[in-house]
Amino acid sequence: MSRIGNNPITLPEGITFDIKDNVVTVKGKLGELTQEIKDDITVKVEEGSIIVERPSDSKSHKAKHGLYRALLNNMITGVSQGWTKELELVGVGYRASNQGQVLDLALGFSHNIILDVAPEIKVETVSEKGKNPIIKLTSFDKQLVGAVAAKIRSMRKPEPYKGKGVKFVGEILRRKAGKSA
């Protein structure tokens, strides 16, 4: 039994939820998202809440049941509140700046990395003296925010000895001891 799939999703005020031909569309104050639903999973709207149901207890239906419920919940949260990821640049000389949707990263390479970010994402860089630079990514699409954050992190992953690199704020790194004398 899928415990996540059985939970109903509450529909907040100001959110419109439409189902047509197995395509769910969610509109809110921050944007609009669509998701195609496959494998005979049914979605019903009852009294301000959304219920996801599966036709049988087969393994694939159980897996998709919880998946689509989580995806729909993330869509509703995204268009009502939005999603934010924060990345921290740890290292001497590591800098980040942005001009609109263009992110300029200095990560210790011989050249700066210039990254064009999707227009759905709001990019903000914070650089305070004595603190590590922080990149804030905000959008209504959780998958897009996570993909862009992972792409930025992959430019210079944190290394286990000094912890230098791009890491998520609050991420705990597994550290190693250096050479013993």
PDB file of C-alpha atoms in Angstrom:
ATOM      1  CA  MET A   1       0.000   0.000   0.000  1.00  0.00           C
ATOM      2  CA  SER A   2       1.400   3.383  -1.013  1.00  0.00           C
ATOM      3  CA  ARG A   3       1.235   5.598   2.030  1.00  0.00           C
ATOM      4  CA  ILE A   4       2.185   8.729   0.081  1.00  0.00           C
ATOM      5  CA  GLY A   5      -0.228   7.992  -2.760  1.00  0.00           C
ATOM      6  CA  ASN A   6      -3.192   7.600  -0.413  1.00  0.00           C
ATOM      7  CA  ASN A   7      -2.800  11.051   1.150  1.00  0.00           C
ATOM      8  CA  PRO A   8      -5.146  13.640  -0.371  1.00  0.00           C
ATOM      9  CA  ILE A   9      -3.657  16.916  -1.644  1.00  0.00           C
ATOM     10  CA  THR A  10      -5.347  20.056  -0.334  1.00  0.00           C
ATOM     11  CA  LEU A  11      -5.990  22.643  -3.045  1.00  0.00           C
ATOM     12  CA  PRO A  12      -5.137  26.174  -1.804  1.00  0.00           C
ATOM     13  CA  GLU A  13      -7.159  29.272  -2.696  1.00  0.00           C
ATOM     14  CA  GLY A  14      -6.345  30.893  -6.036  1.00  0.00           C
ATOM     15  CA  ILE A  15      -5.098  27.674  -7.681  1.00  0.00           C
ATOM     16  CA  THR A  16      -6.916  26.280 -10.729  1.00  0.00           C
ATOM     17  CA  PHE A  17      -6.597  22.554 -11.394  1.00  0.00           C
ATOM     18  CA  ASP A  18      -7.692  21.051 -14.747  1.00  0.00           C
ATOM     19  CA  ILE A  19      -7.605  17.468 -16.065  1.00  0.00           C
ATOM     20  CA  LYS A  20      -7.985  16.794 -19.819  1.00  0.00           C
ATOM     21  CA  ASP A  21      -6.973  13.576 -21.601  1.00  0.00           C
ATOM     22  CA  ASN A  22      -4.591  12.459 -18.809  1.00  0.00           C
ATOM     23  CA  VAL A  23      -2.837  15.849 -18.805  1.00  0.00           C
ATOM     24  CA  VAL A  24      -3.040  17.807 -15.564  1.00  0.00           C
ATOM     25  CA  THR A  25      -2.658  21.604 -15.688  1.00  0.00           C
ATOM     26  CA  VAL A  26      -2.097  23.653 -12.541  1.00  0.00           C
ATOM     27  CA  LYS A  27      -2.263  27.473 -12.665  1.00  0.00           C
ATOM     28  CA  GLY A  28      -1.387  29.801  -9.819  1.00  0.00           C
ATOM     29  CA  LYS A  29      -0.075  33.268  -9.062  1.00  0.00           C
ATOM     30  CA  LEU A  30       3.543  32.255  -9.864  1.00  0.00           C
ATOM     31  CA  GLY A  31       2.999  30.330 -13.104  1.00  0.00           C
ATOM     32  CA  GLU A  32       1.505  27.345 -14.906  1.00  0.00           C
ATOM     33  CA  LEU A  33       2.689  23.713 -14.929  1.00  0.00           C
ATOM     34  CA  THR A  34       1.503  20.643 -16.843  1.00  0.00           C
ATOM     35  CA  GLN A  35       2.094  16.944 -16.207  1.00  0.00           C
ATOM     36  CA  GLU A  36       1.036  13.928 -18.247  1.00  0.00           C
ATOM     37  CA  ILE A  37      -0.316  11.025 -16.184  1.00  0.00           C
ATOM     38  CA  LYS A  38       0.178   7.490 -17.552  1.00  0.00           C
ATOM     39  CA  ASP A  39      -0.501   3.871 -16.512  1.00  0.00           C
ATOM     40  CA  ASP A  40      -4.235   4.100 -15.728  1.00  0.00           C
ATOM     41  CA  ILE A  41      -3.704   6.295 -12.654  1.00  0.00           C
ATOM     42  CA  THR A  42      -6.842   8.376 -12.068  1.00  0.00           C
ATOM     43  CA  VAL A  43      -6.977  11.839 -10.524  1.00  0.00           C
ATOM     44  CA  LYS A  44     -10.169  13.166  -8.939  1.00  0.00           C
ATOM     45  CA  VAL A  45     -11.034  16.557  -7.445  1.00  0.00           C
ATOM     46  CA  GLU A  46     -13.384  16.317  -4.454  1.00  0.00           C
ATOM     47  CA  GLU A  47     -14.342  19.194  -2.119  1.00  0.00           C
ATOM     48  CA  GLY A  48     -11.142  21.211  -2.419  1.00  0.00           C
ATOM     49  CA  SER A  49      -8.803  18.227  -2.347  1.00  0.00           C
ATOM     50  CA  ILE A  50      -7.174  16.064  -5.004  1.00  0.00           C
ATOM     51  CA  ILE A  51      -7.200  12.277  -4.727  1.00  0.00           C
ATOM     52  CA  VAL A  52      -4.903  10.010  -6.779  1.00  0.00           C
ATOM     53  CA  GLU A  53      -6.113   6.418  -7.269  1.00  0.00           C
ATOM     54  CA  ARG A  54      -4.620   3.293  -8.854  1.00  0.00           C
ATOM     55  CA  PRO A  55      -6.568   0.499 -10.590  1.00  0.00           C
ATOM     56  CA  SER A  56      -4.717  -2.486  -9.090  1.00  0.00           C
ATOM     57  CA  ASP A  57      -2.050  -3.490  -6.584  1.00  0.00           C
ATOM     58  CA  SER A  58       0.553  -4.403  -9.202  1.00  0.00           C
ATOM     59  CA  LYS A  59       4.100  -3.283  -8.536  1.00  0.00           C
ATOM     60  CA  SER A  60       4.172  -0.678 -11.328  1.00  0.00           C
ATOM     61  CA  HIS A  61       0.805   0.813 -10.306  1.00  0.00           C
ATOM     62  CA  LYS A  62       1.956   1.095  -6.683  1.00  0.00           C
ATOM     63  CA  ALA A  63       5.158   2.855  -7.772  1.00  0.00           C
ATOM     64  CA  LYS A  64       3.363   5.284 -10.101  1.00  0.00           C
ATOM     65  CA  HIS A  65       0.666   5.984  -7.488  1.00  0.00           C
ATOM     66  CA  GLY A  66       3.064   7.627  -5.035  1.00  0.00           C
ATOM     67  CA  LEU A  67       5.097   9.224  -7.833  1.00  0.00           C
ATOM     68  CA  TYR A  68       2.199  11.096  -9.431  1.00  0.00           C
ATOM     69  CA  ARG A  69       0.807  12.169  -6.067  1.00  0.00           C
ATOM     70  CA  ALA A  70       4.216  13.653  -5.151  1.00  0.00           C
ATOM     71  CA  LEU A  71       4.581  15.337  -8.569  1.00  0.00           C
ATOM     72  CA  LEU A  72       1.121  16.926  -8.314  1.00  0.00           C
ATOM     73  CA  ASN A  73       1.819  18.094  -4.751  1.00  0.00           C
ATOM     74  CA  ASN A  74       5.116  19.665  -5.878  1.00  0.00           C
ATOM     75  CA  MET A  75       3.341  21.400  -8.773  1.00  0.00           C
ATOM     76  CA  ILE A  76       0.685  22.872  -6.475  1.00  0.00           C
ATOM     77  CA  THR A  77       3.284  24.011  -3.929  1.00  0.00           C
ATOM     78  CA  GLY A  78       5.365  25.514  -6.743  1.00  0.00           C
ATOM     79  CA  VAL A  79       2.652  27.655  -8.316  1.00  0.00           C
ATOM     80  CA  SER A  80       1.409  28.824  -4.897  1.00  0.00           C
ATOM     81  CA  GLN A  81       4.650  29.346  -2.897  1.00  0.00           C
ATOM     82  CA  GLY A  82       7.580  28.590  -5.219  1.00  0.00           C
ATOM     83  CA  TRP A  83      10.799  26.608  -4.696  1.00  0.00           C
ATOM     84  CA  THR A  84      14.227  27.922  -3.695  1.00  0.00           C
ATOM     85  CA  LYS A  85      17.680  26.330  -3.777  1.00  0.00           C
ATOM     86  CA  GLU A  86      20.751  28.026  -2.343  1.00  0.00           C
ATOM     87  CA  LEU A  87      24.308  27.151  -3.355  1.00  0.00           C
ATOM     88  CA  GLU A  88      27.420  28.228  -1.468  1.00  0.00           C
ATOM     89  CA  LEU A  89      30.848  28.751  -3.071  1.00  0.00           C
ATOM     90  CA  VAL A  90      33.582  27.614  -0.668  1.00  0.00           C
ATOM     91  CA  GLY A  91      37.154  28.445  -1.657  1.00  0.00           C
ATOM     92  CA  VAL A  92      39.634  31.285  -1.971  1.00  0.00           C
ATOM     93  CA  GLY A  93      38.842  33.450  -4.996  1.00  0.00           C
ATOM     94  CA  TYR A  94      35.552  31.720  -5.806  1.00  0.00           C
ATOM     95  CA  ARG A  95      33.051  34.368  -6.893  1.00  0.00           C
ATOM     96  CA  ALA A  96      29.599  34.551  -8.442  1.00  0.00           C
ATOM     97  CA  SER A  97      27.806  37.448 -10.091  1.00  0.00           C
ATOM     98  CA  ASN A  98      24.782  37.761 -12.324  1.00  0.00           C
ATOM     99  CA  GLN A  99      23.507  40.217 -14.921  1.00  0.00           C
ATOM    100  CA  GLY A 100      19.852  39.291 -15.342  1.00  0.00           C
ATOM    101  CA  GLN A 101      19.689  35.623 -16.353  1.00  0.00           C
ATOM    102  CA  VAL A 102      23.433  35.294 -17.071  1.00  0.00           C
ATOM    103  CA  LEU A 103      25.433  33.777 -14.204  1.00  0.00           C
ATOM    104  CA  ASP A 104      29.199  34.424 -14.122  1.00  0.00           C
ATOM    105  CA  LEU A 105      31.189  31.987 -11.952  1.00  0.00           C
ATOM    106  CA  ALA A 106      34.882  32.237 -11.021  1.00  0.00           C
ATOM    107  CA  LEU A 107      35.712  28.747  -9.690  1.00  0.00           C
ATOM    108  CA  GLY A 108      39.500  28.616  -9.873  1.00  0.00           C
ATOM    109  CA  PHE A 109      39.748  27.703 -13.548  1.00  0.00           C
ATOM    110  CA  SER A 110      41.803  29.728 -16.043  1.00  0.00           C
ATOM    111  CA  HIS A 111      38.547  31.256 -17.314  1.00  0.00           C
ATOM    112  CA  ASN A 112      35.205  32.286 -15.855  1.00  0.00           C
ATOM    113  CA  ILE A 113      32.209  30.017 -16.460  1.00  0.00           C
ATOM    114  CA  ILE A 114      29.267  31.888 -17.981  1.00  0.00           C
ATOM    115  CA  LEU A 115      25.913  30.114 -17.659  1.00  0.00           C
ATOM    116  CA  ASP A 116      22.625  31.190 -19.260  1.00  0.00           C
ATOM    117  CA  VAL A 117      19.820  30.308 -16.842  1.00  0.00           C
ATOM    118  CA  ALA A 118      16.276  29.491 -18.011  1.00  0.00           C
ATOM    119  CA  PRO A 119      13.902  32.490 -17.957  1.00  0.00           C
ATOM    120  CA  GLU A 120      11.546  30.706 -15.511  1.00  0.00           C
ATOM    121  CA  ILE A 121      14.240  30.850 -12.795  1.00  0.00           C
ATOM    122  CA  LYS A 122      15.037  33.990 -10.812  1.00  0.00           C
ATOM    123  CA  VAL A 123      18.776  34.158 -10.086  1.00  0.00           C
ATOM    124  CA  GLU A 124      20.236  36.161  -7.206  1.00  0.00           C
ATOM    125  CA  THR A 125      23.820  36.294  -5.968  1.00  0.00           C
ATOM    126  CA  VAL A 126      24.803  37.442  -2.483  1.00  0.00           C
ATOM    127  CA  SER A 127      28.429  38.381  -1.721  1.00  0.00           C
ATOM    128  CA  GLU A 128      29.228  39.685   1.744  1.00  0.00           C
ATOM    129  CA  LYS A 129      32.720  40.451   2.966  1.00  0.00           C
ATOM    130  CA  GLY A 130      34.103  37.645   5.122  1.00  0.00           C
ATOM    131  CA  LYS A 131      31.414  35.162   4.035  1.00  0.00           C
ATOM    132  CA  ASN A 132      31.174  32.688   1.179  1.00  0.00           C
ATOM    133  CA  PRO A 133      29.234  33.852  -1.909  1.00  0.00           C
ATOM    134  CA  ILE A 134      25.714  32.405  -2.191  1.00  0.00           C
ATOM    135  CA  ILE A 135      23.644  31.774  -5.321  1.00  0.00           C
ATOM    136  CA  LYS A 136      19.840  31.738  -4.832  1.00  0.00           C
ATOM    137  CA  LEU A 137      17.674  30.057  -7.472  1.00  0.00           C
ATOM    138  CA  THR A 138      13.905  30.600  -7.218  1.00  0.00           C
ATOM    139  CA  SER A 139      11.143  29.263  -9.489  1.00  0.00           C
ATOM    140  CA  PHE A 140       7.729  27.605  -9.520  1.00  0.00           C
ATOM    141  CA  ASP A 141       9.134  24.444 -11.184  1.00  0.00           C
ATOM    142  CA  LYS A 142      10.901  22.186  -8.648  1.00  0.00           C
ATOM    143  CA  GLN A 143      12.433  19.919 -11.303  1.00  0.00           C
ATOM    144  CA  LEU A 144      13.930  22.861 -13.208  1.00  0.00           C
ATOM    145  CA  VAL A 145      15.390  24.455 -10.051  1.00  0.00           C
ATOM    146  CA  GLY A 146      16.952  21.147  -9.029  1.00  0.00           C
ATOM    147  CA  ALA A 147      18.415  20.515 -12.492  1.00  0.00           C
ATOM    148  CA  VAL A 148      19.998  23.985 -12.728  1.00  0.00           C
ATOM    149  CA  ALA A 149      21.347  23.745  -9.161  1.00  0.00           C
ATOM    150  CA  ALA A 150      22.865  20.331  -9.930  1.00  0.00           C
ATOM    151  CA  LYS A 151      24.419  21.721 -13.127  1.00  0.00           C
ATOM    152  CA  ILE A 152      26.021  24.616 -11.204  1.00  0.00           C
ATOM    153  CA  ARG A 153      27.250  22.220  -8.474  1.00  0.00           C
ATOM    154  CA  SER A 154      28.771  19.908 -11.104  1.00  0.00           C
ATOM    155  CA  MET A 155      31.039  22.743 -12.309  1.00  0.00           C
ATOM    156  CA  ARG A 156      33.210  22.265  -9.186  1.00  0.00           C
ATOM    157  CA  LYS A 157      31.975  19.613  -6.756  1.00  0.00           C
ATOM    158  CA  PRO A 158      33.122  19.922  -3.129  1.00  0.00           C
ATOM    159  CA  GLU A 159      36.289  17.952  -2.468  1.00  0.00           C
ATOM    160  CA  PRO A 160      36.560  15.855   0.723  1.00  0.00           C
ATOM    161  CA  TYR A 161      39.829  17.270   2.158  1.00  0.00           C
ATOM    162  CA  LYS A 162      39.230  21.013   2.515  1.00  0.00           C
ATOM    163  CA  GLY A 163      35.604  21.148   1.397  1.00  0.00           C
ATOM    164  CA  LYS A 164      36.341  23.571  -1.456  1.00  0.00           C
ATOM    165  CA  GLY A 165      33.806  23.759  -4.262  1.00  0.00           C
ATOM    166  CA  VAL A 166      30.134  24.516  -4.887  1.00  0.00           C
ATOM    167  CA  LYS A 167      27.791  22.968  -2.320  1.00  0.00           C
ATOM    168  CA  PHE A 168      24.187  23.358  -1.261  1.00  0.00           C
ATOM    169  CA  VAL A 169      23.592  25.512   1.813  1.00  0.00           C
ATOM    170  CA  GLY A 170      23.252  23.118   4.738  1.00  0.00           C
ATOM    171  CA  GLU A 171      24.815  20.185   2.867  1.00  0.00           C
ATOM    172  CA  ILE A 172      26.980  18.029   5.113  1.00  0.00           C
ATOM    173  CA  LEU A 173      30.161  16.859   3.416  1.00  0.00           C
ATOM    174  CA  ARG A 174      31.968  13.661   4.257  1.00  0.00           C
ATOM    175  CA  ARG A 175      35.454  14.805   5.157  1.00  0.00           C
ATOM    176  CA  LYS A 176      38.676  12.816   4.979  1.00  0.00           C
ATOM    177  CA  ALA A 177      41.872  13.134   6.985  1.00  0.00           C
ATOM    178  CA  GLY A 178      44.897  14.327   5.020  1.00  0.00           C
ATOM    179  CA  LYS A 179      48.303  12.709   4.827  1.00  0.00           C
ATOM    180  CA  SER A 180      49.575  11.595   8.202  1.00  0.00           C
ATOM    181  CA  ALA A 181      53.190  12.541   8.963  1.00  0.00           C
TER     182      ALA A 181
END
